[in-house]
Coordinates of C-alpha atoms in Angstrom, one line a residue:
V1 CA 1.4 -11.7 30.7
R2 CA 0.9 -7.9 30.9
A3 CA -1.7 -8.2 28.1
I4 CA -4.0 -10.5 30.1
D5 CA -7.3 -9.0 31.4
W6 CA -7.1 -10.5 34.9
R7 CA -10.5 -9.2 36.0
R8 CA -12.3 -11.0 33.2
S9 CA -10.0 -14.0 33.4
A10 CA -10.8 -14.5 37.1
R11 CA -14.5 -15.1 36.1
A12 CA -13.7 -17.7 33.5
D13 CA -11.6 -20.8 32.8
Q14 CA -9.4 -19.1 30.2
H15 CA -7.4 -15.9 29.8
F16 CA -8.7 -13.1 27.6
V17 CA -5.6 -12.2 25.6
Q18 CA -7.4 -13.3 22.5
E19 CA -9.8 -10.4 22.9
K20 CA -6.9 -7.9 22.5
E21 CA -5.8 -9.8 19.4
W22 CA -9.4 -9.5 18.0
Q23 CA -9.3 -5.8 18.6
A24 CA -6.0 -5.5 16.8
A25 CA -7.5 -7.5 13.9
Q26 CA -10.1 -4.7 13.5
A27 CA -7.3 -2.2 12.7
V28 CA -6.3 -1.6 9.1
M29 CA -3.1 0.4 8.6
F30 CA -2.3 2.2 5.3
W31 CA 1.0 3.1 3.7
V32 CA 0.5 5.3 0.7
D33 CA 3.7 6.1 -1.3
R34 CA 4.0 9.8 -1.8
A35 CA 7.6 9.9 -3.1
R36 CA 8.5 11.9 -6.2
A37 CA 8.1 8.9 -8.6
M38 CA 4.4 8.8 -7.6
Q39 CA 3.9 12.4 -8.8
F40 CA 4.2 11.2 -12.4
S41 CA 1.3 11.5 -14.9
G42 CA 1.7 10.6 -18.6
A43 CA -1.0 13.1 -19.5
K44 CA -0.9 16.9 -19.1
Q45 CA -3.0 17.9 -16.1
G46 CA -3.7 14.2 -15.6
E47 CA -4.2 12.5 -12.3
T48 CA -0.9 11.4 -10.8
K49 CA -0.3 8.0 -9.3
A50 CA 0.0 9.6 -5.8
E51 CA -3.4 11.2 -6.2
R52 CA -5.0 8.0 -7.3
A53 CA -3.4 6.0 -4.5
A54 CA -4.5 8.5 -1.9
L55 CA -8.1 8.4 -3.3
I56 CA -8.2 4.6 -3.1
A57 CA -6.8 4.5 0.4
L58 CA -9.1 7.2 1.7
A59 CA -12.2 5.6 0.1
T60 CA -11.3 2.3 1.6
A61 CA -10.8 3.9 5.0
V62 CA -14.2 5.4 4.8
L63 CA -15.8 2.1 4.2
L64 CA -13.9 0.4 7.0
V65 CA -14.8 3.2 9.5
D66 CA -18.5 2.9 8.5
G67 CA -18.1 -0.8 9.3
G68 CA -16.9 0.0 12.8
E69 CA -13.2 -0.7 12.2
R70 CA -10.2 1.4 13.1
V71 CA -7.8 2.9 10.5
G72 CA -4.5 4.7 10.5
L73 CA -1.3 5.5 8.6
S74 CA 1.6 3.2 9.2
E75 CA 4.1 6.1 9.4
N76 CA 2.0 7.9 12.1
P77 CA 2.9 7.1 15.7
N78 CA -0.7 7.6 16.8
P79 CA -2.8 4.4 17.1
P80 CA -5.5 3.6 14.6
L81 CA -8.8 5.2 15.4
R82 CA -12.5 5.3 14.3
G83 CA -14.6 8.3 13.3
P84 CA -14.7 11.2 10.9
L85 CA -12.0 13.1 12.7
Q86 CA -9.5 10.3 12.0
L87 CA -10.5 10.3 8.3
E88 CA -9.8 14.0 8.2
R89 CA -6.4 13.5 9.7
I90 CA -5.5 10.8 7.2
A91 CA -6.7 13.0 4.3
S92 CA -4.6 15.9 5.5
Q93 CA -1.5 13.8 5.8
L94 CA -1.9 12.1 2.4
G95 CA -1.9 15.6 0.8
H96 CA 1.8 16.2 1.7
P97 CA 4.3 14.7 -0.9
A98 CA 7.5 13.1 0.3
A99 CA 11.0 14.0 -0.8
P100 CA 12.8 10.8 -2.0
D101 CA 12.5 9.5 -5.5
Y102 CA 11.1 6.2 -4.3
G103 CA 9.4 5.3 -1.1
A104 CA 9.5 2.3 1.2
P105 CA 6.7 1.1 3.6
E106 CA 6.8 2.2 7.3
T107 CA 6.1 -0.7 9.7
A108 CA 7.1 0.7 13.1
T109 CA 3.5 1.2 14.2
L110 CA 1.9 -1.9 12.7
P111 CA -0.2 -3.5 15.5
R112 CA 0.2 -7.3 15.8
H113 CA -2.5 -9.4 14.1
S114 CA -3.8 -6.3 12.2
R115 CA -4.2 -5.8 8.5
A116 CA -2.3 -3.4 6.2
V117 CA -2.5 -1.9 2.8
F118 CA 0.6 -0.7 0.8
L119 CA -0.1 1.4 -2.2
S120 CA 2.8 2.4 -4.5
D121 CA 4.1 2.0 -8.1
F122 CA 6.7 -0.3 -6.6
L123 CA 9.1 0.6 -9.4
G124 CA 12.1 1.5 -7.1
P125 CA 14.4 -0.9 -5.2
L126 CA 12.4 -3.6 -3.5
D127 CA 14.7 -4.0 -0.5
G128 CA 12.5 -1.8 1.7
L129 CA 9.3 -3.6 0.7
E130 CA 10.8 -7.0 1.4
A131 CA 11.9 -5.9 4.8
A132 CA 8.5 -4.4 5.5
L133 CA 6.7 -7.6 4.5
A134 CA 9.1 -9.7 6.7
T135 CA 8.3 -7.5 9.7
A136 CA 4.6 -7.7 9.0
A137 CA 4.8 -11.5 8.8
D138 CA 6.6 -11.6 12.1
R139 CA 3.8 -9.6 13.7
G140 CA 1.0 -11.7 12.1
V141 CA 0.0 -8.8 9.9
T142 CA -1.7 -9.7 6.6
G143 CA -2.9 -7.4 3.9
A144 CA -2.7 -6.2 0.3
L145 CA -0.2 -4.7 -2.2
V146 CA -1.8 -2.4 -4.7
Q147 CA 0.5 -1.4 -7.5
V148 CA -0.7 1.9 -9.1
L149 CA 0.7 2.6 -12.6
D150 CA 0.2 5.2 -15.2
P151 CA -1.0 4.0 -18.7
A152 CA 2.2 5.2 -20.2
E153 CA 4.2 3.0 -17.9
E154 CA 2.5 0.0 -19.1
A155 CA 2.2 0.8 -22.8
F156 CA 5.5 2.6 -23.3
P157 CA 4.2 4.8 -26.2
F158 CA 7.6 6.4 -27.0
G159 CA 9.5 6.5 -30.3
G160 CA 12.3 8.4 -31.9
R161 CA 14.6 10.7 -30.0
T162 CA 13.5 10.8 -26.4
V163 CA 15.0 12.0 -23.2
F164 CA 13.8 10.1 -20.1
H165 CA 14.4 11.6 -16.7
S166 CA 13.2 10.8 -13.2
V167 CA 10.6 13.0 -11.5
G168 CA 13.2 14.1 -9.0
G169 CA 15.7 14.9 -11.8
G170 CA 18.4 12.6 -10.5
V171 CA 18.4 10.2 -13.4
E172 CA 18.4 11.0 -17.1
H173 CA 18.7 8.9 -20.2
E174 CA 18.7 10.0 -23.9
T175 CA 18.1 7.7 -26.8
R176 CA 17.7 8.3 -30.6
E177 CA 15.2 5.4 -31.0
A178 CA 13.0 4.9 -27.9
G179 CA 11.0 2.3 -29.7
G180 CA 13.9 -0.1 -29.6
L181 CA 13.7 -0.1 -25.8
K182 CA 10.1 -1.1 -25.6
G183 CA 10.6 -4.9 -25.6
R184 CA 13.2 -4.8 -22.9
Y185 CA 11.2 -2.4 -20.8
L186 CA 8.0 -4.5 -20.9
D187 CA 10.0 -7.6 -20.1
R188 CA 11.4 -5.8 -17.0
L189 CA 7.9 -4.6 -16.0
T190 CA 6.6 -8.1 -16.3
E191 CA 9.4 -9.5 -14.2
R192 CA 8.7 -6.8 -11.5
K193 CA 5.0 -7.7 -11.4
A194 CA 5.9 -11.4 -11.0
R195 CA 8.3 -10.5 -8.2
L196 CA 5.7 -8.5 -6.4
E197 CA 3.1 -11.3 -6.7
E198 CA 5.6 -13.8 -5.4
L199 CA 6.5 -11.6 -2.4
A200 CA 2.8 -11.3 -1.6
R201 CA 2.2 -15.0 -2.0
R202 CA 5.1 -15.9 0.3
T203 CA 3.8 -13.7 3.1
G204 CA 0.1 -14.4 2.8
W205 CA -0.7 -11.1 1.2
Q206 CA -2.8 -10.2 -1.9
Y207 CA -1.4 -8.4 -4.9
H208 CA -3.3 -6.2 -7.4
T209 CA -2.4 -3.8 -10.3
H210 CA -4.4 -0.7 -10.9
R211 CA -4.0 1.9 -13.7
T212 CA -4.9 5.5 -13.3
D213 CA -7.0 5.5 -16.4
G214 CA -9.2 2.7 -14.8
A215 CA -12.2 3.3 -12.5
P216 CA -11.2 3.8 -8.9
A217 CA -14.3 1.9 -7.8
A218 CA -12.8 -1.3 -9.3
A219 CA -9.7 -1.1 -7.2
L220 CA -11.8 -0.1 -4.2
L221 CA -14.0 -3.2 -4.6
W222 CA -11.1 -5.5 -5.0
L223 CA -9.3 -4.0 -2.0
Y224 CA -12.3 -4.2 0.3
R225 CA -12.9 -7.8 -0.6
A226 CA -9.3 -8.7 -0.1
L227 CA -9.3 -7.2 3.4
E228 CA -12.5 -9.0 4.2
G229 CA -10.9 -12.3 3.1
R230 CA -13.2 -12.8 0.1
I231 CA -10.4 -13.3 -2.5

């Protein structure tokens, strides 16, 4: 009842709550995983997953703002806004890495009936993502999952004696024949992608995989079309 525009409603035969829902639908909220695992690059001086995810998010936000829509970061308590100043705020915040090894989407500030984009490698525990998608569904929020991976994470180009360790240094595994792990690793990665696709399908979201050796424009085009409902 508090959301009704009584002044406009008094001049018509219907209430104008729908207008507020339309305004919320023009908001797109981004969550960009900046945890330690996203700082990985398989190439020396190569672009990290976090850098590529931030680039895709910011480029998409620019297109949306140019189209008159409001954008924001889901972990930011401030509401989504339009304009170049808002883009500067987003760019500044995306430049700060987070402390945990793996991140989980923030949903506390997602407006009802808005759209959202989650960008991550999604290689950590999925409990946080599942909870975030459930919250989004309860609020009528739809959107897209963009899984950003390094080429080495998909090809597993390792052989012989190899020491694997997490970016944060909390996990380490040494093997004398890394090539023997490739089959099991790729199977697990395929299972993870299938799980993400299923989570997206069940909640009405879209799912896409992007590699850091691919053109950012390809992911940008896919994401923009997904948000516009063209996929």
